[in-house]
Each structure stands twice: as structure tokens, then as C-alpha cells.
Amino acid sequence: MTSQRLRNSPIPGTRDSYTGVDFNLGFHIRHYRLDLDYRVEPNRLAGSATLDMVNYLPLKRLTLDLGPSLKVSKITTSGSGAVRVEVARWRHARGKLLLTFDAEIPVDSEFTLSITYSGSPRPVRSPWGTLGWEELENGSLVASQPCGAPSWFPCDDTPDEKARYDIIVSADNPYVVVCNGELVERRRSGSRTSWHYRTEHVMATYLATVQVGQYTEFDAADFDPRLSTPAPSAAPAPVPVSVFLPAGKAPAARVEFADQVEMMRLYTRLFGPYPFARYRVVVTEDDLEIPLEAQGLSIFGSNHVDGRKEQERLIAHELSHQWFGNSLGLAQWNDIWLNEGFACYAEWLWFEHSTRVPAAEPARRHYRVLSRLPKDLLLADPGPTLMFDDRVYKRGALVVHALRCLIDDDAVFFAAIRRYTAANRHSVVEPIDLRTVMSAACTEVGVPVDTLTGLWNSWLHNVALPPFPEPRSRTRSAG
Ligand SMILES: [Zn+2]
């Protein structure tokens, strides 16, 4: 089932104020089938994108996002029932593919576009530098957040337009291709192998990914000493967890990812069932500036996996995005704190579990740092320049901590979080969705709703830093 509230009426305006990209209005894409042939050495991509669409406005023309390094050679269409859909002409310029139809397509028609294209995929330019498909020393990766998906396929590149995907990539042996979803078929023919992945749930374009490299897959459970036989001391992983490694990385990965399954167990307890059928981690041969999340997987650089266990917080952070960001997507980029605040707080929760250091300690440390930094960031709408500013992450995490302190009952607080993740699973969220479950939790523990309103406004809608949050019981006894 698709979600209850993917965008039906557009966000006001015709342009995403964060990415600066014009919206593609009038239709939803329900399914993408990407049939791609990839040659690693020349970095050459050729294939077709088949888009199943339905329009909520009558359409004489429509636009899609597609980067300038890819060239369209053919577009075919088909309508269902009596609907006749014919493309009269198309134009590809400035990152947009503009299609004009022979005749206006009546509202609520279902139709399919098949776009044949090829080129040497390159990252697209954005306010955050270049994003999307990137060549590696020996393979490639995709890192699209927030607007790099058009670097490798024609799409409606906005976070609230989620769709299902079939991604089929053929590449030379011995390259391994890792995409989102389940591997439904792997077919070897001669010197090449075709990898067919299918998502079981809807996905935002920026989370769609293709990772190509000479990887070997390991079961992360084998890295977990708690699961070693003959007397395992912990329950098995809730879903399969695997790690794709380049040659020579297994000894270091065994150390770095020893707790990956335990993290999964912890987050499943706190945040509710893991939203996907499996979790994969890909470690690239190259170094990467930062790790990144995609739907159902995370990507780390070789530099993050050196056996010194210094990246534990990032391993926890990326996993938690499967709940916060991927299953619960954003309706608009303004609300990025909902992704990053939760992911950052999830790091603190992991250390609370693994080292018994309460989350209040990192919270206080980062609060002190924030108190010394400029107070010019509005968490509810940081703007594109400050979207990935560390203050969004830390202040966002402090909001979660402030809510936990306000409820001051972990059983009630985490039950509210699980209601939030369950109610909005595989959909998009806005701050009001979190506030609604927290409001009910306040009622449960006898906190006046006005107190929640005060907290909400001071942390989200003011730039000043509110006082450090203390548990309600402590403020009561102190007061
Ligand atoms: Zn993050």
C-alpha cells in the first residue's frame, strides 16, 4: 500500500527553495524500471528508464529531472484503457527533460514513459557541491542527497514523491553491483553479469543507489562475538545484515562492525521493527569524506574502516537513518532536522546502551558547544546554506532529548516514538506528526500541552538557545 499522504497538492510555489530546482508538477511516478548497462572502465551508462505514471492535472506537457551528461535518444509511451499518449517532441536543457504531448492527457490517466538514454554519468552541480553518480578508482558509487539522482536516471527528484523501483544493472565480471531492495535475479552471461534488484517499499529518489566494485559479501553476524557458537549470548539479528568489502578489509571490518547486529537489536527495541527486509553495508575501496545512507544500505569509505573503532558513532548513525529519513521520509528539506536530529540522538542512545553513559552526557557536551556558536540558525527552516550544518544535527538531537526529559518516563517516551515510526512507515513526515504523538504522551504522564508548545517553539522556531533540558522530575524537585 502506498502512503496516505504523499504529495497530492504541491508545496506552495513552483520551485524547491532548498535545491533551487523547479518542481515537476501534475503527476506522480508510481514505479521506475531502470534497465542499465554499465561499463566501469570508460564509465559509460546506457539503457532505459520506464516510468509508470498517473497525472493529477490534465497534461499537455511535463518535465522530469535529468543531468546534462546523459543524452536521450528515444522516448516511447503507452496509455492504459482508452487513453492515447503520444510524445510530439522533447527537449533536454538545464537539467530538465521537457516532453510535449500530441494531445492533452485527461486527469487521472495511467500511462508509461520509456526513455532510452546513455552517457558518461557525472555528478550534478548543486548548492552543496557535486552530487550523484561518481566514478571510483575501481567502480562507482551514487551519493545523491539531496538532489543528485538526475545524474543517473530521469526522475521526479523531490523527497516526497516516493515510488517503487526495479533496478537492473549489468556490469563486467568480477564487479559486484549492490542496489536497494531484494536481489531477485543474478544472471551471468559471458563476461558480464546482470543484477536485478527490486524494492519492496516506496523510496525517495535521493535514496536510490548503485554501488559497483570488486566486493565480497560477509554476514555481519559472523563479526559479532555475542553470536559465536557453541553458546551465543544474544538473539540473532532481526533481519539479515551483510557487509560488502573490498579485498583485504575483512580483519578491520570484523572489528569495526562487531556491534552492527547489536545496534540493530537495540534500535528495533527502541524504534520499532526494522523497516526493510535486510540491511547492507558497502565499504568502498576509495576513501570517502563522509559515510552516507541509502534505502536499505549504508556506504562507508575505506578510511572509515581501519580497525581502530573510531567510527562507531557513524555506524550507529547511518543505521538509524533506515527509520528516520528512509522509512519516515521528509515532505520537504526544511525539516532535515527530523532526519539528522534523530540519527544523532540514536548515536547517543547506542553509547547509553553499550557504555552505560547516559545520553544526557553527550547532550550536555554538545549543548556547551552550541552555546558558544553563532545563534543564527532556525531549526524549523535552516535554509539551504545551513541545511547540513552540524548545529542542525546537534540542536535536532537536543530536541529529541528535551522531549525525552519532558515525558521523563522512558517506557512512555519510546512507546510514543514507536507509534510515530509505525504510523508513518514508508511515507513522509512533518514535525506536526512527531508533535502529535508527543502531545498524546504528555497527556499520558500528566504534562500540560502548553509545556510541550513552549518547548517546541523555543527549540524549533527561535534562534536563541533554550536552557539545557533536565528531566521533569528534577526540575519539579528543584523548583
Ligand atoms: Zn545523517
PDB file of C-alpha atoms and ligand atoms in Angstrom, residues 145 291-293 317-318 320-321 324 336 339-341 343-344 347 388 393, ligand 1:
ATOM      1  CA  GLN A 145      21.385  13.606  -1.116  1.00  0.00           C
ATOM      2  CA  PRO A 291      29.575   7.846   5.089  1.00  0.00           C
ATOM      3  CA  LEU A 292      26.092   8.067   3.653  1.00  0.00           C
ATOM      4  CA  GLU A 293      22.759   6.365   3.812  1.00  0.00           C
ATOM      5  CA  HIS A 317      24.089   7.000  12.874  1.00  0.00           C
ATOM      6  CA  GLU A 318      23.747   5.520   9.382  1.00  0.00           C
ATOM      7  CA  SER A 320      19.243   4.726  12.396  1.00  0.00           C
ATOM      8  CA  HIS A 321      18.521   6.584   9.134  1.00  0.00           C
ATOM      9  CA  PHE A 324      14.482   8.284  10.368  1.00  0.00           C
ATOM     10  CA  ILE A 336      16.035  17.958   7.675  1.00  0.00           C
ATOM     11  CA  ASN A 339      16.386  13.014   9.878  1.00  0.00           C
ATOM     12  CA  GLU A 340      19.602  14.255  11.387  1.00  0.00           C
ATOM     13  CA  GLY A 341      18.386  15.090  14.893  1.00  0.00           C
ATOM     14  CA  ALA A 343      20.186   9.980  13.749  1.00  0.00           C
ATOM     15  CA  CYS A 344      22.458  11.984  16.027  1.00  0.00           C
ATOM     16  CA  GLU A 347      24.298   7.665  18.366  1.00  0.00           C
ATOM     17  CA  PHE A 388      23.896  20.265   6.677  1.00  0.00           C
ATOM     18  CA  TYR A 393      22.296  17.745  13.827  1.00  0.00           C
TER      19      TYR A 393
HETATM   20 ZN    ZN B   1      22.819  11.614   8.851  1.00  0.00          ZN
END
